[in-house]
Coordinates of C-alpha atoms in Angstrom, one line a residue:
M1 CA -22.7 -53.9 -124.9
S2 CA -19.2 -52.7 -124.3
A3 CA -19.4 -53.4 -120.6
A4 CA -20.6 -57.0 -121.3
R5 CA -17.7 -57.5 -123.8
D6 CA -15.2 -56.3 -121.2
E7 CA -16.7 -58.6 -118.6
I8 CA -16.4 -61.6 -120.9
L9 CA -12.8 -60.8 -121.9
Q10 CA -11.9 -60.3 -118.2
R11 CA -13.3 -63.7 -117.4
V12 CA -11.3 -65.3 -120.3
R13 CA -8.1 -63.7 -119.0
L14 CA -8.8 -65.0 -115.5
A15 CA -9.4 -68.5 -116.8
L16 CA -6.1 -68.4 -118.7
R17 CA -3.9 -66.7 -116.0
D18 CA -2.0 -70.0 -115.2
V19 CA -1.2 -70.8 -118.9
P20 CA 2.5 -70.2 -119.8
Q21 CA 2.8 -67.2 -122.1
R22 CA 4.6 -69.2 -124.9
E23 CA 2.3 -72.2 -124.8
Q24 CA 0.4 -73.1 -128.0
P25 CA -2.8 -75.1 -128.2
T26 CA -1.0 -77.9 -130.0
D27 CA 1.4 -78.2 -127.0
V28 CA -1.3 -79.8 -124.9
A29 CA -2.6 -83.3 -125.7
V30 CA -6.4 -83.5 -125.7
E31 CA -8.0 -86.8 -125.0
R32 CA -10.2 -87.8 -127.8
G33 CA -12.7 -90.3 -126.4
Y34 CA -14.8 -90.7 -129.5
R35 CA -14.5 -92.7 -132.7
P36 CA -12.6 -90.7 -135.3
T37 CA -13.7 -92.8 -138.3
A38 CA -16.5 -95.1 -139.1
D39 CA -15.8 -98.8 -139.2
A40 CA -18.8 -99.7 -141.4
S41 CA -18.5 -100.6 -145.1
R42 CA -18.7 -98.0 -147.8
E43 CA -22.1 -99.4 -148.9
H44 CA -23.5 -99.1 -145.4
V45 CA -22.1 -95.5 -145.0
I46 CA -23.8 -94.4 -148.2
E47 CA -27.1 -96.2 -147.3
L48 CA -27.1 -94.5 -143.9
F49 CA -26.5 -91.1 -145.4
V50 CA -29.5 -91.5 -147.8
E51 CA -31.7 -92.8 -145.0
R52 CA -30.8 -89.9 -142.6
V53 CA -31.2 -87.2 -145.3
R54 CA -34.7 -88.6 -146.1
E55 CA -35.6 -88.5 -142.4
Y56 CA -35.3 -84.7 -142.6
K57 CA -38.0 -84.8 -145.3
A58 CA -35.6 -84.1 -148.1
T59 CA -35.9 -85.8 -151.4
V60 CA -33.0 -88.1 -152.4
R61 CA -32.3 -89.7 -155.7
I62 CA -29.4 -92.0 -156.5
V63 CA -28.1 -92.0 -160.0
T64 CA -25.0 -92.7 -162.0
A65 CA -22.7 -90.0 -163.2
H66 CA -23.9 -90.6 -166.8
A67 CA -27.5 -90.0 -165.7
L68 CA -26.8 -86.8 -163.7
P69 CA -27.7 -84.2 -166.3
T70 CA -31.0 -85.9 -167.2
T71 CA -31.9 -86.2 -163.5
I72 CA -31.1 -82.5 -162.8
A73 CA -33.3 -81.5 -165.8
E74 CA -36.2 -83.8 -164.5
S75 CA -36.0 -82.3 -161.0
C76 CA -36.1 -78.7 -162.3
A77 CA -39.0 -79.6 -164.7
A78 CA -41.0 -81.2 -161.8
R79 CA -40.4 -78.2 -159.7
G80 CA -41.3 -75.7 -162.5
V81 CA -37.9 -74.0 -162.4
R82 CA -37.5 -71.4 -165.1
R83 CA -34.6 -69.3 -163.6
L84 CA -32.0 -71.5 -162.0
L85 CA -29.3 -69.8 -159.8
V86 CA -25.8 -71.5 -160.1
P87 CA -22.3 -70.8 -158.9
V88 CA -20.0 -69.4 -161.6
D89 CA -17.9 -72.6 -161.7
I90 CA -20.8 -75.1 -162.0
P91 CA -20.1 -77.8 -164.5
R92 CA -21.6 -76.8 -167.9
E93 CA -23.0 -80.3 -168.4
W94 CA -25.1 -80.0 -165.3
L95 CA -27.2 -77.1 -166.8
P96 CA -30.5 -78.2 -168.2
A97 CA -31.5 -77.1 -171.6
G98 CA -34.4 -74.7 -171.9
I99 CA -33.9 -73.2 -168.4
E100 CA -32.3 -69.8 -167.8
A101 CA -29.1 -70.4 -165.8
L102 CA -28.2 -67.3 -163.8
R103 CA -24.5 -67.5 -162.8
D104 CA -23.6 -65.7 -159.6
T105 CA -21.4 -62.9 -161.0
E106 CA -21.9 -60.5 -158.0
L107 CA -25.7 -60.8 -158.2
T108 CA -27.7 -58.7 -155.8
Y109 CA -29.7 -60.2 -153.0
A110 CA -32.9 -59.3 -154.8
Q111 CA -31.7 -61.1 -158.0
I112 CA -30.8 -64.2 -155.9
D113 CA -34.1 -64.1 -154.1
G114 CA -35.9 -63.8 -157.5
C115 CA -34.7 -67.1 -158.8
D116 CA -36.8 -70.3 -158.7
G117 CA -34.1 -72.3 -157.1
V118 CA -30.3 -73.0 -156.8
L119 CA -28.2 -75.8 -158.0
T120 CA -24.9 -76.6 -156.2
G121 CA -22.4 -79.3 -155.5
C122 CA -21.1 -79.7 -152.0
A123 CA -17.9 -80.4 -150.0
L124 CA -19.1 -83.4 -147.9
G125 CA -22.0 -85.5 -146.8
I126 CA -22.1 -86.9 -143.3
A127 CA -23.9 -90.2 -142.9
Q128 CA -24.0 -90.1 -139.1
T129 CA -26.2 -87.0 -139.2
G130 CA -27.6 -86.9 -142.7
T131 CA -25.8 -83.5 -143.1
I132 CA -24.6 -81.8 -146.3
V133 CA -21.6 -79.5 -145.8
L134 CA -20.7 -76.6 -148.1
D135 CA -17.3 -74.9 -147.8
G136 CA -17.5 -72.4 -150.6
G137 CA -15.3 -74.6 -152.8
Q138 CA -15.9 -75.8 -156.4
A139 CA -19.6 -75.7 -157.6
Q140 CA -20.8 -74.3 -154.3
G141 CA -20.4 -70.5 -154.5
R142 CA -21.2 -67.9 -151.9
R143 CA -23.0 -68.8 -148.7
V144 CA -26.0 -66.6 -149.6
L145 CA -26.8 -68.7 -152.7
T146 CA -28.1 -71.5 -150.6
L147 CA -29.9 -69.3 -148.0
L148 CA -32.2 -67.1 -150.0
P149 CA -33.8 -69.3 -152.7
D150 CA -36.7 -71.5 -151.6
Y151 CA -35.5 -74.6 -153.5
H152 CA -32.0 -76.1 -153.2
L153 CA -31.0 -78.9 -155.6
C154 CA -27.7 -80.3 -154.3
V155 CA -25.3 -82.9 -156.0
V156 CA -23.4 -85.2 -153.7
R157 CA -20.9 -87.7 -155.1
T158 CA -20.6 -90.9 -153.2
E159 CA -16.8 -90.3 -152.6
Q160 CA -17.7 -87.1 -150.8
I161 CA -19.7 -89.0 -148.1
V162 CA -18.0 -89.7 -144.8
G163 CA -19.3 -91.8 -141.9
L164 CA -18.8 -89.6 -138.9
V165 CA -18.7 -86.0 -137.9
P166 CA -15.0 -86.1 -136.8
E167 CA -14.1 -87.4 -140.3
A168 CA -15.9 -84.4 -141.8
V169 CA -14.2 -81.9 -139.4
A170 CA -10.8 -83.3 -140.3
R171 CA -11.4 -82.9 -144.0
L172 CA -12.6 -79.3 -143.5
V173 CA -9.4 -78.1 -141.7
P174 CA -7.7 -76.8 -144.9
A175 CA -10.8 -74.8 -146.0
V176 CA -11.1 -73.3 -142.5
C177 CA -7.6 -72.8 -141.3
E178 CA -5.7 -72.2 -144.6
Q179 CA -8.4 -70.6 -146.8
Q180 CA -10.6 -69.1 -144.1
R181 CA -13.8 -70.1 -145.8
A182 CA -17.2 -70.1 -144.1
I183 CA -18.7 -73.5 -143.5
T184 CA -22.4 -74.3 -143.9
F185 CA -24.0 -77.4 -142.4
I186 CA -27.3 -78.4 -144.0
S187 CA -29.5 -81.0 -142.3
G188 CA -32.7 -81.0 -144.2
P189 CA -34.9 -78.1 -145.3
S190 CA -35.0 -74.9 -143.3
A191 CA -36.7 -75.6 -139.9
T192 CA -36.5 -74.8 -136.3
S193 CA -38.3 -75.7 -133.0
D194 CA -39.7 -73.5 -130.3
I195 CA -39.2 -74.1 -126.6
E196 CA -41.8 -76.8 -126.6
L197 CA -40.1 -78.6 -129.5
N198 CA -42.9 -77.8 -132.0
R199 CA -41.2 -77.9 -135.4
V200 CA -41.6 -75.0 -137.7
E201 CA -40.4 -75.3 -141.3
G202 CA -39.3 -72.6 -143.7
V203 CA -37.6 -70.2 -141.3
H204 CA -34.3 -69.0 -142.7
G205 CA -33.5 -71.0 -145.8
P206 CA -34.9 -73.2 -148.5
R207 CA -38.1 -75.0 -147.6
T208 CA -37.4 -77.7 -150.2
L209 CA -34.1 -79.6 -150.3
E210 CA -33.5 -82.2 -153.0
V211 CA -30.3 -84.2 -153.0
I212 CA -28.9 -86.2 -156.0
V213 CA -26.4 -88.8 -154.9
V214 CA -24.1 -89.7 -157.8
T215 CA -22.4 -93.1 -158.1
P216 CA -19.6 -93.8 -160.5
D217 CA -20.7 -95.2 -163.9

C-alpha cells in the first residue's frame, strides 16, 4: 500500500514539475464550456425535478407549506412508522403526533439502525438529475442518519430546487470550502448495477425514498 502511495505521489509531482512554485489554482483561467445556469422557467425546473425524482422510483408529493405537517403524518402512518429518527434541529411542527421522534443526540449506529425511518430536510434539489443534496446543514443532521434507516422521508422546498448541476455546485461552495462539511448526493433509493448493468436495489442505504416538495402557501 505504501509503495503504491509513493508511486502515485511521484507521478503527481512529475505532472506538476513545470508549475511555478507560487502559482495558485485561481491564477489560471479554466474554460467552462457548459451552461452554468438553466434558462427554463421556475415552473419547468420544478416540474423537471419532480419528473426525474419519480424516474428513480421514489415517491413524490407536492404540498403547500400549510399542509406539510399533515402530509408527513400521513406518510409515516402509511409506512407504519412508530420510531422516527430526526436531526436535533428538525422543526418541531414537522413531528407527527403519536410517533416517537428520536432526535440524534449522539445516537449509536445500532440505535439509528433500529428506527423505522428518518425525516430530514435538504440543502438542494437538482432538476437536471433528479438529485437531492444534503450538506449537513439545518434539518439534515449527520451523514449516517440517511444511510442506515431503510426509509428516508425528505422535505424539499421549491426555492431549494436548482436547474443544473453547476448551479448546485456553486451553492455548495461555502459548505465545502468554509465549513468543510461532507456532501451527500441522493438520486433515488439505494441501488447499484453490476458490470452487465443489471440493477440491484437496496445495497447501501434506504430502499425507500419519499420526497415532499413544499410550495409556498
